[in-house]
XYZ file of C-alpha atoms in Angstrom:
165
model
C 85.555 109.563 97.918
C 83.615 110.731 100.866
C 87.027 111.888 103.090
C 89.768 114.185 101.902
C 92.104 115.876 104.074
C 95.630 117.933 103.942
C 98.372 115.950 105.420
C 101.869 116.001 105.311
C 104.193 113.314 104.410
C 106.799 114.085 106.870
C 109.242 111.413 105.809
C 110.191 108.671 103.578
C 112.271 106.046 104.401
C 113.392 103.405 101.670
C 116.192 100.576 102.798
C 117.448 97.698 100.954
C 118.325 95.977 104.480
C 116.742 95.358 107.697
C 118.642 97.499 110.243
C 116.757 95.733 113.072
C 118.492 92.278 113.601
C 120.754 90.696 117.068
C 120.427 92.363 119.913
C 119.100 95.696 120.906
C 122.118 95.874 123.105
C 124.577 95.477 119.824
C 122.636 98.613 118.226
C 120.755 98.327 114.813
C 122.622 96.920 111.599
C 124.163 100.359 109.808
C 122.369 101.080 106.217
C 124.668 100.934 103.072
C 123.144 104.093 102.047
C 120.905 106.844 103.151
C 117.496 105.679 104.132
C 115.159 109.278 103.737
C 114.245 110.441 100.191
C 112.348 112.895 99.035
C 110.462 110.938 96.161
C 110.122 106.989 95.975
C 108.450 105.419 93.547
C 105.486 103.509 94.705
C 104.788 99.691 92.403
C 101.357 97.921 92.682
C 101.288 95.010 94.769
C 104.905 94.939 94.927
C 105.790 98.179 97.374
C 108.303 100.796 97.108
C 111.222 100.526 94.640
C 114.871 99.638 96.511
C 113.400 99.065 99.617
C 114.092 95.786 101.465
C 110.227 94.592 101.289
C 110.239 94.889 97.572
C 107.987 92.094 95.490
C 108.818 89.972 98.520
C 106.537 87.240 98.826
C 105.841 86.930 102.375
C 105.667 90.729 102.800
C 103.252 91.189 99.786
C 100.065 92.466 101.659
C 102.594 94.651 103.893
C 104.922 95.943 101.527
C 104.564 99.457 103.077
C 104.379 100.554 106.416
C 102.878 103.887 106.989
C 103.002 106.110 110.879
C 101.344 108.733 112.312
C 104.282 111.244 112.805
C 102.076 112.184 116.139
C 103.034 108.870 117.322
C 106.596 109.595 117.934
C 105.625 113.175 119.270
C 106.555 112.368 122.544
C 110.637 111.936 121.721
C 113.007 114.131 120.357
C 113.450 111.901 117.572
C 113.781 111.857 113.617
C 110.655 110.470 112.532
C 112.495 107.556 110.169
C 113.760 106.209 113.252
C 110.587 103.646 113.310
C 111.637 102.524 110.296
C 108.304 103.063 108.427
C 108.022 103.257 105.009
C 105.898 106.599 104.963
C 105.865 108.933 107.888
C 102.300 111.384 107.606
C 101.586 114.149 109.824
C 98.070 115.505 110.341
C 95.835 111.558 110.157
C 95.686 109.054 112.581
C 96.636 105.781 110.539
C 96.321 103.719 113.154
C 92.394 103.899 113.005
C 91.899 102.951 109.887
C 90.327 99.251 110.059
C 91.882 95.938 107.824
C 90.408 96.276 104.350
C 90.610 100.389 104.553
C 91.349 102.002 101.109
C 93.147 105.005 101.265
C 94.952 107.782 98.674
C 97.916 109.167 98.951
C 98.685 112.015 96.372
C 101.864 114.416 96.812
C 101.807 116.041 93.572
C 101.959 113.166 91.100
C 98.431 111.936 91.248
C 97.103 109.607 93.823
C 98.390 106.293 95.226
C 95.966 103.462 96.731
C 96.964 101.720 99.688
C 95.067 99.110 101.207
C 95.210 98.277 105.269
C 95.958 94.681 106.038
C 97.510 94.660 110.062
C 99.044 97.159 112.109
C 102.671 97.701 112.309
C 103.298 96.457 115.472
C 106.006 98.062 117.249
C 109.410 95.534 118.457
C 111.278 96.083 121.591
C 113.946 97.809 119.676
C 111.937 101.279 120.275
C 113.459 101.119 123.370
C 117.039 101.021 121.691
C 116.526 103.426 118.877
C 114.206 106.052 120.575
C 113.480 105.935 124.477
C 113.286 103.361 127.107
C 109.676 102.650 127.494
C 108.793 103.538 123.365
C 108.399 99.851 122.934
C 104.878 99.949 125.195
C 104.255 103.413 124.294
C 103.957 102.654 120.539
C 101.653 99.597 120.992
C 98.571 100.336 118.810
C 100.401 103.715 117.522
C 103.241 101.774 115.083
C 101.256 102.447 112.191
C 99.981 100.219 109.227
C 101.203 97.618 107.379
C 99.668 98.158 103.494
C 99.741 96.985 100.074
C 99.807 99.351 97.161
C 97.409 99.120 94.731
C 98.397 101.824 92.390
C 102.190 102.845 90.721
C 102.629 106.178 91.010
C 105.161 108.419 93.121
C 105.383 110.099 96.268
C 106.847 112.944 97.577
C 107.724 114.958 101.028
C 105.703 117.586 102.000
C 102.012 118.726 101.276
C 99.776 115.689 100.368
C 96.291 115.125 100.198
C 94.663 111.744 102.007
C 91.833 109.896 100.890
C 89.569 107.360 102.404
C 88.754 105.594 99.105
C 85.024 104.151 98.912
C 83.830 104.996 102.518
């Protein structure tokens, strides 16, 4: 592992539903329970346990979304409010190329992710953070991932790893 750095994983968001659905105008769906934990527990090639994209077939090479909290720097905003999976503070995600392996360990050992496609932002930024978040987050939305490794994650101090570079 040629890259290690401390990061932060400022958030974690796990939801059984997809809040983002209708109109922006109509406001996002509520969630039937809280959506930020502390720990989540992370299942290879399958995603995070509970959450919406869980061992679903068309979301199996983007089970887990992962943003730069510097992203959403700009607004006065709770970092879950994109909706990713795992909010990091201190890496920019968004660089990391299709085919990138990456660690992720909070404590509990490490956690492979690999990059398949950015997260692309939807226009309901605009709704749920700031007019004009919808074209500010374009190439900043983060990543969408697949896990290759169970393990567990946690918030706070973390160590990143580009895996194999």
């Amino acid at each position: 592992m040629a890259a290690r750095r401390e990061v932060e994983i400022a958030g974690l968001h796990v939801s059984p539903v997809h809040a983002f659905e209708g109109r922006p105008s109509d406001g996002p769906r509520p969630d039937p329970e809280p959506v930020a934990c502390s720990r989540v527990d992370v299942r290879a090639g399958l995603g995070i346990v509970g959450d919406r994209y869980f061992n679903h077939p068309a979301h199996r090479n983007a089970a887990v979304t992962v943003i730069a909290a510097e992203s959403l720097a700009p607004w006065p905003v709770d970092p879950l409010v994109a909706r990713r999976n795992v909010v990091v503070r201190g890496f920019d995600v968004d660089a990391l190329a299709r085919g990138t392996v990456f660690s992720l360990d909070s404590g509990d050992g490490p956690v492979r992710f690999e990059v398949h496609r950015p997260a692309h932002p939807c226009a309901w930024m605009d709704s749920v953070i700031a007019p004009g978040a919808f074209k500010a987050l374009r190439g900043k939305g983060g990543v969408r991932c697949v896990p290759l490794d169970d393990g567990v994650l946690r918030t706070g101090k973390a160590e990143l790893a580009l895996v194999g570079t």
